[in-house]
Amino acid sequence: MAERGAQQPPAKRLCCRPGYVSTCRQGQRAGAPAGGHGESSGKTQSPESLLDIAARRVAEKWPFQRVEERFERIPEPVQRRIVYWSFPRSEREICMYSSFSGGAEELGGGPESGDETRLPFRRGVALLEGGCVDNVLQVGFHLSGTVREPATSSEPEALCNVSISFDRCKITAVTCGCGNKDIFYCAHVVALSLYRVRSPELVKLRLPISETLFQMNRDQLQKFVQYLITVHHTEVLPTAQKLADEILLQNSEINQVHGAPDPTAGASVDDENCWHLDEEQVQEQVKLFLSQGGYHGSGKQLNLLFSKVREMLKMRDSNGARMLTLITEQFMGDPRLALWRQQGTTMTDKYRQLWDELGALWMCIVLNPHCKADQKASWLRQLRRWNVVDVCPLEDGNHGGELTHLTNVLPHGPTGNRDPLSEGHRTVFTRAIEACDLHWQDPHLQHILAEEPHADRCYLDDPDATLFDGQGWPLWHEHVPTACARVDALRSHGYPKEALRLAVAIVNTLRRQQKKQLEVFRSQKKEVLHKGMTSITNLEGWVGHPLDPIGTLFSTLMETGRSSEDGATVLLNLSGSPAMGRRAEHPAPVPAHHFLDEGETLTALAVETALMGLGQQRVMPDGLYAQEKVCRNEEQLLAKLQQVELDDALVRVFRKQALILLEAGPYSGLGELLYRESVPMHTFAKYLFTSLLLHDAELAYKIALRAMRLPVLESSVASGDLSRSHHMVSVVANRYPRWFTLSHIESQQCELASTMLTAAKGDSHKLQTVLESIQKNIYSSSHIFKLAQDAFKIATMMDSLPDLMLLKVSLELGLQVMRMTLSTLNWRRREMVRWLVTCATEVGVFALDSIMQSWFTLFTPTEATGVVASTVMSNATIVRLHLDSHQQENLANSARTLALQCAMKDPQNCALSALTLCEKDHIAFETAYQIVLDAAATGMNYTQLFTIARYMEHRSYPMRSYKLATLAMTHLNLSYNQDTHPAINDVLWACALSHSLGKNELAAVIPLVVKSVKCATVLSDILRRCTLTTPGVVTPHGRRNSGKMMSLDKAPLRQLLDATIGAYINTTHSRLTHISPRHYAEFIEFLSKARETFLMAHDGHVQFTQFIDNLKQIYKGKKKLMMLVRERFG
């Protein structure tokens, strides 16, 4: 007896034959062929027998127990044919349960990549084709065999024993000796299954083992049992003895049961008929993927599991809901949910998308048009249980209740939407819970799905023309996302034609609604435009909606309503009768023109649907995730549209929709009236612009220019720079939550403008129009700067002459950036200034002159002198512009005028640059110098003055340098402990300059030094330098000085010496106040330097001795330090 896997419960069905006649049974078996009658592969052209037809139908639908209960005696040939036909005959399901990829792709023999060859299904096919399957035996509803796994470089050859249980053309249990631990069937199970599917005539077929046992007498039974025990005594002997003991015991439980279990006898009436799915492995795999947190491709693996659920639903496999339940339980048990809730953080974007797909799949499951009431009730209880859990994610990520209720009917009027903000928080399961209230019994809905629509069809009971349009095509008025969820459910459950019919009806309804809205606006246009926009017409947008209605319609229509892949068309029966649905064996494909007007195609209808959805004016939702989803969904839809090749028919669709969107007022995102918080149309308009440009340029520019608007900023900021990181708060200060995706939206606006600039190259009128639109609608300096750079690159491309018109546009945008960022902080400001000068240089000398004339509106004084004027006067600029001497002089005059103006406005930062720029013009140079002198008293610090003084010395103006140095000294103050101050070098230089000029100059500067410098080491350094050389070695007039050394006993050096000694005394007392033992050695060295200075005076020795004695007396408590002083100085 073949053993079942540990995951399968023992067979419950008990087999017995009360009216059994042994002789009859033996006679029947003896006359029957070993392999069963008619077990051919179906390769012959002979008609199928009535027995096979009937047996195949019974094998598909009836559990074998019901067949046995219905008929007291079943002839053995009939049993054989039922058993024969009970094994699955299609490879699609086997493929589906043995690989992540879709069954059709596997069966279609796609490209053989390295990953695909490792898939269980591919490996199973390879094993089968390699002749690795052997010893195949079918006993009743049980198939067994051995599969040889060839040796590899790392593994020896292995032999796997495989057993498969099946019922009603479904594999219900599998066991393999390879010990595979995975969600899907292993390659060995695949190989054995495909062997039975492809070569059924080679499989030995026997009736269920219970039938064979009924044919044996007592001696045969005893011999059978003893031989079985002998062959497998180590495995079955304990079990055999235990069973024997229980059977011999009169009142044992086993003797109270009529019959005995048979694992080969098929399913009982109560058994659920479904394919084998290892629930434990599903749970373990999902738990593992979730624990990896998006690493190692876990997100991709979970998406593949979701795709597998959709594949199961499409094949109407009940395991789809079962598998999704297991996945959901693991998602709800993810410990990160509680952690994120506790920490107040949001889940990652990819993880959030997985939850969205989970909710969408539950929508598809509960909207199954043929699910039973008890099944739906069970799902509803389950969904409600998950829905009330605290950690259950909300639909919009962070906030709840911003979208309308699922079952709201689409209003016919322009303002019929209810206020969604009044609803409570909505989880990812809320829509599925609401969908449980939906049904498929509406007569008009049944008409749409079940009948082929005809253009001349019209009901007499439709006086308001709400069920059909003027041409007789059916309409479906329902909340649009809900109606599209029905379409998705039909597609997901394998009803593509019905999904197509409903999709076409929905699109016809949307087109009719769009037409009515246009008529309403045209009739009220003057009044509405006069009042202005006060409210949004669509609180719930279709693009970015959790149910993705536009994406569903687009995908359904693009599939062109083709039949299911096995060639059979499923015909829906929604009347409520027991027949759940039937298949047409020889379907007649329904041409597309049965759904459409003459000359219209499904592709055109799909494109028009996408354009209507993308152009809908809708409010920006609350919350970061919901806003990001709007952007992502729009980009995904546009990516699909870009894959469609435009033809004349599609261009007509584009023109039609573009004109409607321009004229539809508040119903269109491209209309004249735009609500302040409407979702911007920049990305969509860029696609429309590029698509229409070659076919209707005027219309393309109208669309793009209209879409440039960004009203959420228009009403908040009239001018200024919005490039700072905190601008979003100030812009939308009166609204909560904020526009979290504003930076992305502004970048898309910039991309649209850049696309128009590129296309408008060479057309001055269009360039001017685009420029005005940019200046009016873009508020971010960084984006305008990017546009200016883009225009500059396009205008100066290497393969053509510079486009002067586009260069002027680039310059104009650059000037706007300068004005916007002049009074604000921007880390790219220096780059912007340099680029603007480069751009102006390309435009011409008049542009450079213009920016210098109006520099105060564009640049700071520092930028104007340090970057603008310097670059203008550089040799590179002169060479680049090919200027003659007259032009050079005019440009230099403008630069010098700018420099002097800047120096007057900001002498601290611009004086040196002004002097440098005015070197070649004596009058201008003198003017700049006078500006410095005027500002020296109050407006400039010692660092700036020292720098200019050094510059003057370098330019051979020593007396001017000396004067500026003395002015700088008056602003300086060095305390006793600032012996590393950066101004020390400047002080030493100033003293050296004075010393070189002569005694008088030195005498004038020393009092300033004594007043400004209190640092003893600096003063002693100055003193030594003054005594090393004679003052005024070279006079300003070139005459040699007398060469007489200055005396330390006379002014001015006597004053400097006294000041130095006093500084040492004061510094010593200051340092002793807070000295620590680790600084004693440093202090002794300091006293040594002080002694050298003291000794420079004629009575210095006496002074220093008195100084040391005073220290010993005052600081006698510091015994160790005073001991060191005595050791060194006595």
Coordinates of C-alpha atoms in Angstrom, one line a residue, residues 19-266:
G19 CA -24.1 -7.5 -2.7
Y20 CA -20.8 -8.8 -4.0
V21 CA -20.8 -12.2 -6.0
S22 CA -17.3 -13.5 -6.2
T23 CA -17.7 -15.8 -9.2
C24 CA -19.2 -13.0 -11.3
R25 CA -16.4 -10.6 -10.3
Q26 CA -13.7 -13.2 -11.1
G27 CA -15.3 -14.0 -14.5
Q28 CA -15.4 -10.3 -15.4
R29 CA -11.8 -9.7 -14.5
A30 CA -10.6 -12.8 -16.4
G31 CA -12.2 -11.6 -19.6
A32 CA -10.9 -8.0 -19.5
P33 CA -7.6 -6.9 -20.9
A34 CA -4.8 -6.0 -18.5
G35 CA -4.5 -2.4 -19.6
G36 CA -8.2 -1.7 -19.7
H37 CA -10.4 -1.2 -22.8
G38 CA -9.7 1.6 -25.1
E39 CA -6.7 3.0 -23.2
S40 CA -5.3 4.7 -26.3
S41 CA -3.8 8.2 -26.6
G42 CA -6.5 9.3 -28.9
K43 CA -4.3 9.4 -32.0
T44 CA -6.7 7.5 -34.2
Q45 CA -9.5 9.1 -36.1
S46 CA -12.2 6.6 -34.9
P47 CA -15.2 8.1 -33.1
E48 CA -15.1 8.2 -29.4
S49 CA -17.2 5.5 -27.7
L50 CA -20.3 6.4 -25.7
L51 CA -18.6 4.7 -22.7
D52 CA -15.6 7.0 -22.9
I53 CA -17.8 10.1 -23.3
A54 CA -19.9 9.2 -20.3
A55 CA -16.9 8.0 -18.2
R56 CA -15.0 11.2 -18.9
R57 CA -18.0 13.4 -17.8
V58 CA -18.5 11.4 -14.6
A59 CA -14.7 11.4 -13.9
E60 CA -14.7 15.2 -14.1
K61 CA -17.8 15.9 -11.9
W62 CA -18.7 13.1 -9.6
P63 CA -16.8 11.7 -6.6
F64 CA -16.4 8.0 -7.0
Q65 CA -18.3 7.3 -3.8
R66 CA -21.4 8.9 -5.3
V67 CA -21.1 6.6 -8.4
E68 CA -20.8 3.6 -6.1
E69 CA -23.8 4.7 -4.0
R70 CA -25.9 5.5 -7.1
F71 CA -25.4 2.1 -8.8
E72 CA -25.3 -1.2 -6.8
R73 CA -23.1 -2.9 -9.4
I74 CA -20.7 -1.1 -11.6
P75 CA -19.2 -3.2 -14.4
E76 CA -15.4 -3.4 -14.2
P77 CA -14.9 -1.9 -17.7
V78 CA -16.9 1.1 -16.6
Q79 CA -14.8 1.4 -13.4
R80 CA -11.6 1.3 -15.5
R81 CA -12.7 4.0 -17.8
I82 CA -13.8 6.3 -14.9
V83 CA -10.5 5.7 -13.1
Y84 CA -8.6 6.2 -16.4
W85 CA -10.3 9.6 -17.1
S86 CA -10.0 10.8 -13.5
F87 CA -6.4 11.8 -13.9
P88 CA -5.8 15.5 -15.1
R89 CA -5.6 15.7 -18.8
S90 CA -4.2 19.2 -19.1
E91 CA -0.6 20.2 -18.4
R92 CA -1.6 23.8 -17.5
E93 CA -2.6 23.1 -14.0
I94 CA 0.5 21.0 -13.4
C95 CA 2.6 23.8 -14.7
M96 CA 0.8 26.3 -12.5
Y97 CA 1.5 24.3 -9.4
S98 CA 5.2 23.7 -10.2
S99 CA 6.5 27.2 -11.1
F100 CA 6.2 30.8 -10.2
S101 CA 5.7 31.8 -13.9
G102 CA 2.4 31.7 -15.7
G103 CA 1.4 28.4 -17.1
A104 CA 0.9 29.7 -20.6
E105 CA 4.5 31.0 -20.6
E106 CA 5.9 27.7 -19.5
L107 CA 3.9 25.7 -22.0
G108 CA 4.7 28.1 -24.7
G109 CA 8.4 27.3 -24.4
G110 CA 9.7 30.8 -23.8
P111 CA 13.4 31.7 -23.9
E112 CA 15.5 29.2 -22.0
S113 CA 17.3 31.4 -19.5
G114 CA 19.4 29.9 -16.7
D115 CA 16.7 30.6 -14.2
E116 CA 13.9 29.0 -16.2
T117 CA 15.8 25.7 -16.6
R118 CA 15.9 25.5 -12.8
L119 CA 12.1 25.8 -12.5
P120 CA 10.5 22.5 -11.3
F121 CA 8.2 22.3 -14.4
R122 CA 11.1 22.7 -16.8
R123 CA 13.3 20.3 -14.9
G124 CA 10.4 17.8 -14.8
V125 CA 10.0 18.0 -18.6
A126 CA 13.7 17.4 -18.9
L127 CA 13.6 14.4 -16.7
L128 CA 10.6 13.0 -18.6
E129 CA 12.2 13.6 -22.0
G130 CA 15.5 12.1 -20.7
G131 CA 13.7 8.8 -19.9
C132 CA 14.1 9.1 -16.2
V133 CA 10.6 7.9 -15.3
D134 CA 10.0 4.2 -14.7
N135 CA 7.9 1.7 -12.9
V136 CA 4.7 3.7 -13.4
L137 CA 1.6 2.1 -11.9
Q138 CA -1.9 3.4 -11.5
V139 CA -4.0 1.7 -8.8
G140 CA -7.4 3.2 -8.8
F141 CA -7.0 6.9 -8.0
H142 CA -3.4 6.5 -7.0
L143 CA -0.3 6.9 -9.3
S144 CA 3.2 5.8 -8.3
G145 CA 6.5 5.5 -10.0
T146 CA 10.2 6.1 -9.7
V147 CA 12.1 9.1 -11.1
R148 CA 15.9 8.9 -11.6
E149 CA 17.7 12.1 -10.9
P150 CA 20.9 12.1 -13.0
A151 CA 24.3 12.6 -11.3
T152 CA 25.8 16.0 -11.4
S153 CA 29.3 17.3 -10.6
S154 CA 28.3 17.8 -7.0
E155 CA 25.6 15.2 -6.4
P156 CA 25.4 11.4 -7.2
E157 CA 22.6 9.8 -9.0
A158 CA 19.4 9.5 -6.9
L159 CA 16.2 7.5 -7.3
C160 CA 13.0 9.1 -6.0
N161 CA 9.8 7.2 -5.2
V162 CA 6.9 9.4 -6.2
S163 CA 3.2 8.8 -5.4
I164 CA 0.3 10.9 -6.5
S165 CA -3.4 10.8 -5.4
F166 CA -6.0 12.4 -7.7
D167 CA -9.7 12.9 -7.9
R168 CA -12.0 14.5 -10.5
C169 CA -9.1 15.5 -12.8
K170 CA -7.2 17.2 -9.9
I171 CA -4.1 16.1 -8.1
T172 CA -5.1 16.0 -4.4
A173 CA -1.9 14.7 -2.7
V174 CA 1.7 14.2 -3.6
T175 CA 4.6 12.5 -1.9
C176 CA 8.2 12.4 -3.1
G177 CA 11.3 10.8 -1.7
C178 CA 13.4 13.8 -2.5
G179 CA 12.1 15.6 0.6
N180 CA 11.3 18.8 -1.3
K181 CA 10.2 21.7 1.0
D182 CA 8.5 24.2 -1.2
I183 CA 5.2 25.7 -2.1
F184 CA 5.2 24.0 -5.5
Y185 CA 5.5 20.5 -6.8
C186 CA 9.0 19.2 -7.3
A187 CA 10.4 18.2 -10.6
H188 CA 9.9 14.5 -9.9
V189 CA 6.2 14.9 -9.3
V190 CA 6.0 16.9 -12.5
A191 CA 7.8 14.2 -14.5
L192 CA 5.5 11.4 -13.2
S193 CA 2.4 13.5 -13.8
L194 CA 3.4 14.5 -17.4
Y195 CA 4.3 10.8 -18.1
R196 CA 0.7 9.9 -17.2
V197 CA -0.7 12.9 -19.2
R198 CA 1.4 12.3 -22.4
S199 CA 1.6 8.5 -22.4
P200 CA -1.5 7.1 -20.6
E201 CA -1.3 3.9 -22.8
L202 CA 2.0 3.0 -21.3
V203 CA 0.7 3.1 -17.7
K204 CA -0.3 -0.1 -16.0
L205 CA -3.9 0.5 -14.7
R206 CA -5.5 -1.4 -11.9
L207 CA -8.8 -0.9 -10.1
P208 CA -8.7 0.4 -6.5
I209 CA -7.0 -2.1 -4.2
S210 CA -10.3 -2.8 -2.4
E211 CA -11.8 -4.1 -5.6
T212 CA -8.9 -6.5 -6.0
L213 CA -9.2 -7.7 -2.4
F214 CA -12.9 -8.4 -2.9
Q215 CA -12.0 -10.8 -5.6
M216 CA -9.7 -12.9 -3.3
N217 CA -10.8 -15.9 -1.1
R218 CA -9.5 -16.5 2.4
D219 CA -6.4 -18.3 1.3
Q220 CA -5.5 -15.7 -1.2
L221 CA -6.0 -12.9 1.3
Q222 CA -3.8 -14.6 3.9
K223 CA -1.1 -15.2 1.3
F224 CA -1.3 -11.6 0.2
V225 CA -0.9 -10.3 3.7
Q226 CA 1.9 -12.6 4.6
Y227 CA 3.9 -11.8 1.5
L228 CA 3.3 -8.1 2.0
I229 CA 4.6 -8.4 5.6
T230 CA 7.6 -10.5 4.4
V231 CA 8.7 -8.0 1.8
H232 CA 8.3 -5.0 4.1
H233 CA 8.5 -6.6 7.5
T234 CA 10.8 -3.9 9.0
E235 CA 8.4 -1.2 8.1
V236 CA 4.9 -2.7 8.5
L237 CA 5.2 -5.5 11.0
P238 CA 4.5 -3.5 14.1
T239 CA 1.5 -1.9 12.4
A240 CA 0.3 -5.2 11.1
Q241 CA 0.4 -6.8 14.5
K242 CA -1.4 -3.9 16.1
L243 CA -4.2 -4.1 13.5
A244 CA -4.4 -7.9 13.9
D245 CA -4.8 -7.5 17.7
E246 CA -7.6 -4.9 17.2
I247 CA -9.5 -7.0 14.7
L248 CA -9.3 -10.1 16.9
L249 CA -10.8 -8.1 19.8
Q250 CA -14.5 -8.4 19.5
N251 CA -15.5 -5.0 20.8
S252 CA -12.6 -3.0 19.4
E253 CA -13.3 0.3 17.6
I254 CA -12.1 -1.1 14.3
N255 CA -14.8 -3.8 14.4
Q256 CA -17.5 -1.3 15.0
V257 CA -16.9 0.3 11.6
H258 CA -18.4 -1.2 8.4
G259 CA -15.8 -1.6 5.7
A260 CA -12.2 -0.5 5.6
P261 CA -10.3 2.6 4.3
D262 CA -8.8 2.4 0.8
P263 CA -6.3 5.2 -0.3
T264 CA -6.8 4.2 -3.9
A265 CA -10.6 4.3 -4.0
G266 CA -11.0 8.0 -4.8

